[in-house]
């Protein structure tokens, strides 16, 4: 299995097309192993922290809920 990692600088240079391809893979959920799906999920999450505007259409894939700390 090839591990796909992106540095913060690489995430900075990602475009909408690349994020859409990543989201499409997650939507299809057709991975040989669960670890590969988790890897893509973590990448999408990293992009969300650094470039939220690119991930907004795919927020549902992250399954992140707002927390009320009060």
PDB file of N, CA, C and O in Angstrom:
ATOM      1  N   UNK A   1       0.849  -1.182   0.000  1.00  0.00           N
ATOM      2  CA  UNK A   1       0.000   0.000   0.000  1.00  0.00           C
ATOM      3  C   UNK A   1       0.888   1.236   0.000  1.00  0.00           C
ATOM      4  O   UNK A   1       1.829   1.339   0.765  1.00  0.00           O
ATOM      5  N   UNK A   2       0.587   2.180  -0.868  1.00  0.00           N
ATOM      6  CA  UNK A   2       1.326   3.422  -0.951  1.00  0.00           C
ATOM      7  C   UNK A   2       0.679   4.449  -0.031  1.00  0.00           C
ATOM      8  O   UNK A   2      -0.523   4.680  -0.103  1.00  0.00           O
ATOM      9  N   UNK A   3       1.485   5.031   0.827  1.00  0.00           N
ATOM     10  CA  UNK A   3       0.970   6.040   1.751  1.00  0.00           C
ATOM     11  C   UNK A   3       1.034   7.393   1.067  1.00  0.00           C
ATOM     12  O   UNK A   3       2.088   7.812   0.594  1.00  0.00           O
ATOM     13  N   UNK A   4      -0.108   8.045   0.985  1.00  0.00           N
ATOM     14  CA  UNK A   4      -0.191   9.359   0.365  1.00  0.00           C
ATOM     15  C   UNK A   4      -0.233  10.402   1.458  1.00  0.00           C
ATOM     16  O   UNK A   4      -1.166  10.439   2.253  1.00  0.00           O
ATOM     17  N   UNK A   5       0.789  11.208   1.524  1.00  0.00           N
ATOM     18  CA  UNK A   5       0.821  12.279   2.509  1.00  0.00           C
ATOM     19  C   UNK A   5       1.076  13.589   1.782  1.00  0.00           C
ATOM     20  O   UNK A   5       1.690  13.617   0.719  1.00  0.00           O
ATOM     21  N   UNK A   6       0.595  14.634   2.365  1.00  0.00           N
ATOM     22  CA  UNK A   6       0.794  15.967   1.793  1.00  0.00           C
ATOM     23  C   UNK A   6       1.329  16.871   2.888  1.00  0.00           C
ATOM     24  O   UNK A   6       0.850  16.851   4.014  1.00  0.00           O
ATOM     25  N   UNK A   7       2.315  17.658   2.528  1.00  0.00           N
ATOM     26  CA  UNK A   7       2.842  18.642   3.462  1.00  0.00           C
ATOM     27  C   UNK A   7       1.899  19.846   3.476  1.00  0.00           C
ATOM     28  O   UNK A   7       1.090  20.021   2.549  1.00  0.00           O
ATOM     29  N   UNK A   8       1.996  20.680   4.502  1.00  0.00           N
ATOM     30  CA  UNK A   8       1.179  21.900   4.503  1.00  0.00           C
ATOM     31  C   UNK A   8       1.396  22.748   3.248  1.00  0.00           C
ATOM     32  O   UNK A   8       0.449  23.352   2.738  1.00  0.00           O
ATOM     33  N   UNK A   9       2.609  22.752   2.724  1.00  0.00           N
ATOM     34  CA  UNK A   9       2.875  23.521   1.509  1.00  0.00           C
ATOM     35  C   UNK A   9       2.155  22.912   0.302  1.00  0.00           C
ATOM     36  O   UNK A   9       1.647  23.628  -0.565  1.00  0.00           O
ATOM     37  N   UNK A  10       2.101  21.583   0.235  1.00  0.00           N
ATOM     38  CA  UNK A  10       1.394  20.929  -0.869  1.00  0.00           C
ATOM     39  C   UNK A  10      -0.103  21.176  -0.762  1.00  0.00           C
ATOM     40  O   UNK A  10      -0.781  21.384  -1.773  1.00  0.00           O
ATOM     41  N   UNK A  11      -0.631  21.144   0.448  1.00  0.00           N
ATOM     42  CA  UNK A  11      -2.059  21.432   0.646  1.00  0.00           C
ATOM     43  C   UNK A  11      -2.357  22.863   0.217  1.00  0.00           C
ATOM     44  O   UNK A  11      -3.397  23.136  -0.383  1.00  0.00           O
ATOM     45  N   UNK A  12      -1.442  23.774   0.496  1.00  0.00           N
ATOM     46  CA  UNK A  12      -1.606  25.172   0.083  1.00  0.00           C
ATOM     47  C   UNK A  12      -1.781  25.312  -1.424  1.00  0.00           C
ATOM     48  O   UNK A  12      -2.447  26.228  -1.890  1.00  0.00           O
ATOM     49  N   UNK A  13      -1.192  24.415  -2.178  1.00  0.00           N
ATOM     50  CA  UNK A  13      -1.237  24.505  -3.638  1.00  0.00           C
ATOM     51  C   UNK A  13      -2.289  23.587  -4.275  1.00  0.00           C
ATOM     52  O   UNK A  13      -2.372  23.505  -5.499  1.00  0.00           O
ATOM     53  N   UNK A  14      -3.083  22.916  -3.465  1.00  0.00           N
ATOM     54  CA  UNK A  14      -4.140  22.060  -4.023  1.00  0.00           C
ATOM     55  C   UNK A  14      -5.240  22.935  -4.612  1.00  0.00           C
ATOM     56  O   UNK A  14      -5.502  24.039  -4.126  1.00  0.00           O
ATOM     57  N   UNK A  15      -5.896  22.418  -5.637  1.00  0.00           N
ATOM     58  CA  UNK A  15      -6.989  23.165  -6.240  1.00  0.00           C
ATOM     59  C   UNK A  15      -8.303  22.407  -6.072  1.00  0.00           C
ATOM     60  O   UNK A  15      -8.338  21.302  -5.540  1.00  0.00           O
ATOM     61  N   UNK A  16      -9.370  23.024  -6.534  1.00  0.00           N
ATOM     62  CA  UNK A  16     -10.712  22.448  -6.385  1.00  0.00           C
ATOM     63  C   UNK A  16     -10.822  21.082  -7.064  1.00  0.00           C
ATOM     64  O   UNK A  16     -11.494  20.190  -6.561  1.00  0.00           O
ATOM     65  N   UNK A  17     -10.174  20.932  -8.200  1.00  0.00           N
ATOM     66  CA  UNK A  17     -10.240  19.660  -8.933  1.00  0.00           C
ATOM     67  C   UNK A  17      -9.636  18.521  -8.114  1.00  0.00           C
ATOM     68  O   UNK A  17     -10.212  17.443  -8.025  1.00  0.00           O
ATOM     69  N   UNK A  18      -8.494  18.762  -7.507  1.00  0.00           N
ATOM     70  CA  UNK A  18      -7.837  17.726  -6.708  1.00  0.00           C
ATOM     71  C   UNK A  18      -8.681  17.338  -5.496  1.00  0.00           C
ATOM     72  O   UNK A  18      -8.800  16.148  -5.175  1.00  0.00           O
ATOM     73  N   UNK A  19      -9.283  18.324  -4.866  1.00  0.00           N
ATOM     74  CA  UNK A  19     -10.133  18.035  -3.703  1.00  0.00           C
ATOM     75  C   UNK A  19     -11.399  17.306  -4.152  1.00  0.00           C
ATOM     76  O   UNK A  19     -11.863  16.381  -3.483  1.00  0.00           O
ATOM     77  N   UNK A  20     -11.933  17.671  -5.300  1.00  0.00           N
ATOM     78  CA  UNK A  20     -13.120  16.990  -5.829  1.00  0.00           C
ATOM     79  C   UNK A  20     -12.812  15.522  -6.129  1.00  0.00           C
ATOM     80  O   UNK A  20     -13.643  14.641  -5.863  1.00  0.00           O
ATOM     81  N   UNK A  21     -11.622  15.245  -6.662  1.00  0.00           N
ATOM     82  CA  UNK A  21     -11.222  13.856  -6.928  1.00  0.00           C
ATOM     83  C   UNK A  21     -11.096  13.062  -5.631  1.00  0.00           C
ATOM     84  O   UNK A  21     -11.527  11.909  -5.559  1.00  0.00           O
ATOM     85  N   UNK A  22     -10.517  13.683  -4.630  1.00  0.00           N
ATOM     86  CA  UNK A  22     -10.393  13.048  -3.318  1.00  0.00           C
ATOM     87  C   UNK A  22     -11.775  12.755  -2.735  1.00  0.00           C
ATOM     88  O   UNK A  22     -12.044  11.642  -2.268  1.00  0.00           O
ATOM     89  N   UNK A  23     -12.666  13.726  -2.813  1.00  0.00           N
ATOM     90  CA  UNK A  23     -14.023  13.547  -2.294  1.00  0.00           C
ATOM     91  C   UNK A  23     -14.777  12.469  -3.069  1.00  0.00           C
ATOM     92  O   UNK A  23     -15.523  11.683  -2.485  1.00  0.00           O
ATOM     93  N   UNK A  24     -14.560  12.412  -4.377  1.00  0.00           N
ATOM     94  CA  UNK A  24     -15.224  11.394  -5.190  1.00  0.00           C
ATOM     95  C   UNK A  24     -14.788   9.990  -4.768  1.00  0.00           C
ATOM     96  O   UNK A  24     -15.614   9.074  -4.678  1.00  0.00           O
ATOM     97  N   UNK A  25     -13.495   9.827  -4.492  1.00  0.00           N
ATOM     98  CA  UNK A  25     -13.013   8.518  -4.005  1.00  0.00           C
ATOM     99  C   UNK A  25     -13.687   8.155  -2.680  1.00  0.00           C
ATOM    100  O   UNK A  25     -14.098   7.009  -2.477  1.00  0.00           O
ATOM    101  N   UNK A  26     -13.796   9.144  -1.804  1.00  0.00           N
ATOM    102  CA  UNK A  26     -14.443   8.882  -0.514  1.00  0.00           C
ATOM    103  C   UNK A  26     -15.926   8.554  -0.698  1.00  0.00           C
ATOM    104  O   UNK A  26     -16.462   7.688  -0.010  1.00  0.00           O
ATOM    105  N   UNK A  27     -16.585   9.256  -1.605  1.00  0.00           N
ATOM    106  CA  UNK A  27     -18.009   8.999  -1.872  1.00  0.00           C
ATOM    107  C   UNK A  27     -18.219   7.584  -2.402  1.00  0.00           C
ATOM    108  O   UNK A  27     -19.158   6.896  -2.004  1.00  0.00           O
ATOM    109  N   UNK A  28     -17.352   7.147  -3.316  1.00  0.00           N
ATOM    110  CA  UNK A  28     -17.480   5.811  -3.897  1.00  0.00           C
ATOM    111  C   UNK A  28     -17.188   4.714  -2.876  1.00  0.00           C
ATOM    112  O   UNK A  28     -17.741   3.626  -2.954  1.00  0.00           O
ATOM    113  N   UNK A  29     -16.291   5.010  -1.941  1.00  0.00           N
ATOM    114  CA  UNK A  29     -15.928   4.075  -0.874  1.00  0.00           C
ATOM    115  C   UNK A  29     -15.568   2.703  -1.442  1.00  0.00           C
ATOM    116  O   UNK A  29     -16.005   1.674  -0.958  1.00  0.00           O
ATOM    117  N   UNK A  30     -14.763   2.720  -2.502  1.00  0.00           N
ATOM    118  CA  UNK A  30     -14.342   1.487  -3.155  1.00  0.00           C
ATOM    119  C   UNK A  30     -12.831   1.316  -2.988  1.00  0.00           C
ATOM    120  O   UNK A  30     -12.064   1.418  -3.941  1.00  0.00           O
ATOM    121  N   UNK A  31     -12.433   1.075  -1.758  1.00  0.00           N
ATOM    122  CA  UNK A  31     -11.015   0.951  -1.420  1.00  0.00           C
ATOM    123  C   UNK A  31     -10.667  -0.509  -1.175  1.00  0.00           C
ATOM    124  O   UNK A  31     -11.486  -1.253  -0.626  1.00  0.00           O
ATOM    125  N   UNK A  32      -9.468  -0.907  -1.541  1.00  0.00           N
ATOM    126  CA  UNK A  32      -9.044  -2.292  -1.284  1.00  0.00           C
ATOM    127  C   UNK A  32      -8.966  -2.615   0.211  1.00  0.00           C
ATOM    128  O   UNK A  32      -9.235  -3.736   0.615  1.00  0.00           O
ATOM    129  N   UNK A  33      -8.601  -1.601   1.012  1.00  0.00           N
ATOM    130  CA  UNK A  33      -8.518  -1.803   2.459  1.00  0.00           C
ATOM    131  C   UNK A  33      -9.145  -0.607   3.168  1.00  0.00           C
ATOM    132  O   UNK A  33      -9.170   0.509   2.619  1.00  0.00           O
ATOM    133  N   UNK A  34      -9.621  -0.808   4.385  1.00  0.00           N
ATOM    134  CA  UNK A  34     -10.174   0.316   5.144  1.00  0.00           C
ATOM    135  C   UNK A  34      -9.116   1.378   5.456  1.00  0.00           C
ATOM    136  O   UNK A  34      -9.425   2.546   5.616  1.00  0.00           O
ATOM    137  N   UNK A  35      -7.867   0.965   5.500  1.00  0.00           N
ATOM    138  CA  UNK A  35      -6.801   1.901   5.827  1.00  0.00           C
ATOM    139  C   UNK A  35      -6.608   2.950   4.736  1.00  0.00           C
ATOM    140  O   UNK A  35      -6.272   4.095   5.022  1.00  0.00           O
ATOM    141  N   UNK A  36      -6.820   2.558   3.495  1.00  0.00           N
ATOM    142  CA  UNK A  36      -6.702   3.516   2.398  1.00  0.00           C
ATOM    143  C   UNK A  36      -7.825   4.546   2.457  1.00  0.00           C
ATOM    144  O   UNK A  36      -7.602   5.725   2.196  1.00  0.00           O
ATOM    145  N   UNK A  37      -9.017   4.122   2.827  1.00  0.00           N
ATOM    146  CA  UNK A  37     -10.122   5.061   2.990  1.00  0.00           C
ATOM    147  C   UNK A  37      -9.825   6.022   4.132  1.00  0.00           C
ATOM    148  O   UNK A  37     -10.050   7.239   4.014  1.00  0.00           O
ATOM    149  N   UNK A  38      -9.309   5.505   5.208  1.00  0.00           N
ATOM    150  CA  UNK A  38      -8.975   6.335   6.359  1.00  0.00           C
ATOM    151  C   UNK A  38      -7.890   7.349   5.998  1.00  0.00           C
ATOM    152  O   UNK A  38      -7.929   8.505   6.437  1.00  0.00           O
ATOM    153  N   UNK A  39      -6.970   6.934   5.187  1.00  0.00           N
ATOM    154  CA  UNK A  39      -5.892   7.822   4.743  1.00  0.00           C
ATOM    155  C   UNK A  39      -6.462   9.005   3.958  1.00  0.00           C
ATOM    156  O   UNK A  39      -6.078  10.156   4.190  1.00  0.00           O
ATOM    157  N   UNK A  40      -7.368   8.728   3.020  1.00  0.00           N
ATOM    158  CA  UNK A  40      -8.007   9.805   2.260  1.00  0.00           C
ATOM    159  C   UNK A  40      -8.829  10.700   3.175  1.00  0.00           C
ATOM    160  O   UNK A  40      -8.855  11.915   3.017  1.00  0.00           O
ATOM    161  N   UNK A  41      -9.517  10.109   4.151  1.00  0.00           N
ATOM    162  CA  UNK A  41     -10.326  10.884   5.082  1.00  0.00           C
ATOM    163  C   UNK A  41      -9.442  11.840   5.884  1.00  0.00           C
ATOM    164  O   UNK A  41      -9.783  13.009   6.071  1.00  0.00           O
ATOM    165  N   UNK A  42      -8.301  11.348   6.338  1.00  0.00           N
ATOM    166  CA  UNK A  42      -7.386  12.199   7.100  1.00  0.00           C
ATOM    167  C   UNK A  42      -6.833  13.329   6.223  1.00  0.00           C
ATOM    168  O   UNK A  42      -6.655  14.448   6.708  1.00  0.00           O
ATOM    169  N   UNK A  43      -6.579  13.038   4.961  1.00  0.00           N
ATOM    170  CA  UNK A  43      -6.108  14.078   4.054  1.00  0.00           C
ATOM    171  C   UNK A  43      -7.188  15.141   3.865  1.00  0.00           C
ATOM    172  O   UNK A  43      -6.905  16.340   3.934  1.00  0.00           O
ATOM    173  N   UNK A  44      -8.433  14.735   3.653  1.00  0.00           N
ATOM    174  CA  UNK A  44      -9.519  15.698   3.500  1.00  0.00           C
ATOM    175  C   UNK A  44      -9.667  16.532   4.769  1.00  0.00           C
ATOM    176  O   UNK A  44      -9.893  17.739   4.710  1.00  0.00           O
ATOM    177  N   UNK A  45      -9.507  15.918   5.906  1.00  0.00           N
ATOM    178  CA  UNK A  45      -9.596  16.626   7.187  1.00  0.00           C
ATOM    179  C   UNK A  45      -8.454  17.637   7.319  1.00  0.00           C
ATOM    180  O   UNK A  45      -8.669  18.766   7.760  1.00  0.00           O
ATOM    181  N   UNK A  46      -7.261  17.265   6.917  1.00  0.00           N
ATOM    182  CA  UNK A  46      -6.129  18.197   6.963  1.00  0.00           C
ATOM    183  C   UNK A  46      -6.375  19.396   6.042  1.00  0.00           C
ATOM    184  O   UNK A  46      -6.076  20.534   6.403  1.00  0.00           O
ATOM    185  N   UNK A  47      -6.949  19.121   4.887  1.00  0.00           N
ATOM    186  CA  UNK A  47      -7.273  20.211   3.958  1.00  0.00           C
ATOM    187  C   UNK A  47      -8.316  21.126   4.589  1.00  0.00           C
ATOM    188  O   UNK A  47      -8.235  22.347   4.482  1.00  0.00           O
ATOM    189  N   UNK A  48      -9.290  20.545   5.292  1.00  0.00           N
ATOM    190  CA  UNK A  48     -10.345  21.340   5.922  1.00  0.00           C
ATOM    191  C   UNK A  48      -9.778  22.301   6.964  1.00  0.00           C
ATOM    192  O   UNK A  48     -10.255  23.425   7.103  1.00  0.00           O
ATOM    193  N   UNK A  49      -8.765  21.865   7.674  1.00  0.00           N
ATOM    194  CA  UNK A  49      -8.158  22.738   8.670  1.00  0.00           C
ATOM    195  C   UNK A  49      -7.355  23.859   8.031  1.00  0.00           C
ATOM    196  O   UNK A  49      -7.305  24.966   8.557  1.00  0.00           O
ATOM    197  N   UNK A  50      -6.747  23.581   6.906  1.00  0.00           N
ATOM    198  CA  UNK A  50      -5.857  24.549   6.273  1.00  0.00           C
ATOM    199  C   UNK A  50      -6.548  25.377   5.194  1.00  0.00           C
ATOM    200  O   UNK A  50      -6.241  26.550   5.028  1.00  0.00           O
ATOM    201  N   UNK A  51      -7.475  24.750   4.451  1.00  0.00           N
ATOM    202  CA  UNK A  51      -8.139  25.422   3.319  1.00  0.00           C
ATOM    203  C   UNK A  51      -9.622  25.089   3.334  1.00  0.00           C
ATOM    204  O   UNK A  51     -10.144  24.431   2.445  1.00  0.00           O
ATOM    205  N   UNK A  52     -10.316  25.544   4.341  1.00  0.00           N
ATOM    206  CA  UNK A  52     -11.720  25.184   4.550  1.00  0.00           C
ATOM    207  C   UNK A  52     -12.603  25.460   3.345  1.00  0.00           C
ATOM    208  O   UNK A  52     -13.522  24.697   3.061  1.00  0.00           O
ATOM    209  N   UNK A  53     -12.301  26.502   2.586  1.00  0.00           N
ATOM    210  CA  UNK A  53     -13.144  26.852   1.440  1.00  0.00           C
ATOM    211  C   UNK A  53     -13.173  25.749   0.385  1.00  0.00           C
ATOM    212  O   UNK A  53     -14.164  25.593  -0.329  1.00  0.00           O
ATOM    213  N   UNK A  54     -12.108  24.956   0.297  1.00  0.00           N
ATOM    214  CA  UNK A  54     -12.075  23.870  -0.683  1.00  0.00           C
ATOM    215  C   UNK A  54     -12.919  22.671  -0.260  1.00  0.00           C
ATOM    216  O   UNK A  54     -13.366  21.891  -1.090  1.00  0.00           O
ATOM    217  N   UNK A  55     -13.125  22.531   1.039  1.00  0.00           N
ATOM    218  CA  UNK A  55     -13.790  21.336   1.576  1.00  0.00           C
ATOM    219  C   UNK A  55     -15.272  21.568   1.859  1.00  0.00           C
ATOM    220  O   UNK A  55     -16.026  20.619   2.027  1.00  0.00           O
ATOM    221  N   UNK A  56     -15.708  22.816   1.862  1.00  0.00           N
ATOM    222  CA  UNK A  56     -17.100  23.113   2.220  1.00  0.00           C
ATOM    223  C   UNK A  56     -18.127  22.256   1.478  1.00  0.00           C
ATOM    224  O   UNK A  56     -19.061  21.755   2.104  1.00  0.00           O
ATOM    225  N   UNK A  57     -17.999  22.006   0.173  1.00  0.00           N
ATOM    226  CA  UNK A  57     -18.998  21.165  -0.503  1.00  0.00           C
ATOM    227  C   UNK A  57     -18.977  19.701  -0.050  1.00  0.00           C
ATOM    228  O   UNK A  57     -19.915  18.960  -0.319  1.00  0.00           O
ATOM    229  N   UNK A  58     -17.916  19.305   0.630  1.00  0.00           N
ATOM    230  CA  UNK A  58     -17.745  17.897   1.020  1.00  0.00           C
ATOM    231  C   UNK A  58     -17.727  17.726   2.535  1.00  0.00           C
ATOM    232  O   UNK A  58     -17.268  16.718   3.042  1.00  0.00           O
ATOM    233  N   UNK A  59     -18.213  18.719   3.243  1.00  0.00           N
ATOM    234  CA  UNK A  59     -18.182  18.706   4.707  1.00  0.00           C
ATOM    235  C   UNK A  59     -18.854  17.449   5.261  1.00  0.00           C
ATOM    236  O   UNK A  59     -18.431  16.901   6.278  1.00  0.00           O
ATOM    237  N   UNK A  60     -19.895  16.975   4.588  1.00  0.00           N
ATOM    238  CA  UNK A  60     -20.630  15.792   5.053  1.00  0.00           C
ATOM    239  C   UNK A  60     -19.745  14.544   5.110  1.00  0.00           C
ATOM    240  O   UNK A  60     -19.999  13.632   5.891  1.00  0.00           O
ATOM    241  N   UNK A  61     -18.690  14.518   4.325  1.00  0.00           N
ATOM    242  CA  UNK A  61     -17.798  13.358   4.324  1.00  0.00           C
ATOM    243  C   UNK A  61     -16.931  13.303   5.578  1.00  0.00           C
ATOM    244  O   UNK A  61     -16.432  12.236   5.941  1.00  0.00           O
ATOM    245  N   UNK A  62     -16.756  14.437   6.220  1.00  0.00           N
ATOM    246  CA  UNK A  62     -15.911  14.481   7.405  1.00  0.00           C
ATOM    247  C   UNK A  62     -16.660  14.093   8.675  1.00  0.00           C
ATOM    248  O   UNK A  62     -16.052  13.721   9.659  1.00  0.00           O
ATOM    249  N   UNK A  63     -17.977  14.228   8.650  1.00  0.00           N
ATOM    250  CA  UNK A  63     -18.797  13.836   9.788  1.00  0.00           C
ATOM    251  C   UNK A  63     -18.320  14.519  11.076  1.00  0.00           C
ATOM    252  O   UNK A  63     -18.175  13.899  12.115  1.00  0.00           O
ATOM    253  N   UNK A  64     -18.041  15.806  10.948  1.00  0.00           N
ATOM    254  CA  UNK A  64     -17.605  16.600  12.102  1.00  0.00           C
ATOM    255  C   UNK A  64     -18.807  17.385  12.607  1.00  0.00           C
ATOM    256  O   UNK A  64     -19.496  18.058  11.842  1.00  0.00           O
ATOM    257  N   UNK A  65     -19.048  17.282  13.881  1.00  0.00           N
ATOM    258  CA  UNK A  65     -20.168  17.985  14.482  1.00  0.00           C
ATOM    259  C   UNK A  65     -19.640  19.147  15.309  1.00  0.00           C
ATOM    260  O   UNK A  65     -18.558  19.069  15.893  1.00  0.00           O
ATOM    261  N   UNK A  66     -20.437  20.183  15.378  1.00  0.00           N
ATOM    262  CA  UNK A  66     -20.087  21.325  16.218  1.00  0.00           C
ATOM    263  C   UNK A  66     -20.305  20.928  17.671  1.00  0.00           C
ATOM    264  O   UNK A  66     -21.267  20.225  18.021  1.00  0.00           O
ATOM    265  N   UNK A  67     -19.401  21.341  18.513  1.00  0.00           N
ATOM    266  CA  UNK A  67     -19.490  21.010  19.930  1.00  0.00           C
ATOM    267  C   UNK A  67     -19.775  22.261  20.734  1.00  0.00           C
ATOM    268  O   UNK A  67     -19.177  23.319  20.511  1.00  0.00           O
ATOM    269  N   UNK A  68     -20.681  22.138  21.672  1.00  0.00           N
ATOM    270  CA  UNK A  68     -20.995  23.218  22.590  1.00  0.00           C
ATOM    271  C   UNK A  68     -20.262  22.932  23.892  1.00  0.00           C
ATOM    272  O   UNK A  68     -20.603  21.983  24.601  1.00  0.00           O
ATOM    273  N   UNK A  69     -19.241  23.720  24.162  1.00  0.00           N
ATOM    274  CA  UNK A  69     -18.411  23.459  25.330  1.00  0.00           C
ATOM    275  C   UNK A  69     -18.953  24.081  26.597  1.00  0.00           C
ATOM    276  O   UNK A  69     -18.348  23.994  27.655  1.00  0.00           O
ATOM    277  N   UNK A  70     -20.112  24.707  26.516  1.00  0.00           N
ATOM    278  CA  UNK A  70     -20.657  25.328  27.724  1.00  0.00           C
ATOM    279  C   UNK A  70     -21.417  24.356  28.585  1.00  0.00           C
ATOM    280  O   UNK A  70     -21.740  23.280  28.263  1.00  0.00           O
TER     281      UNK A  70
END
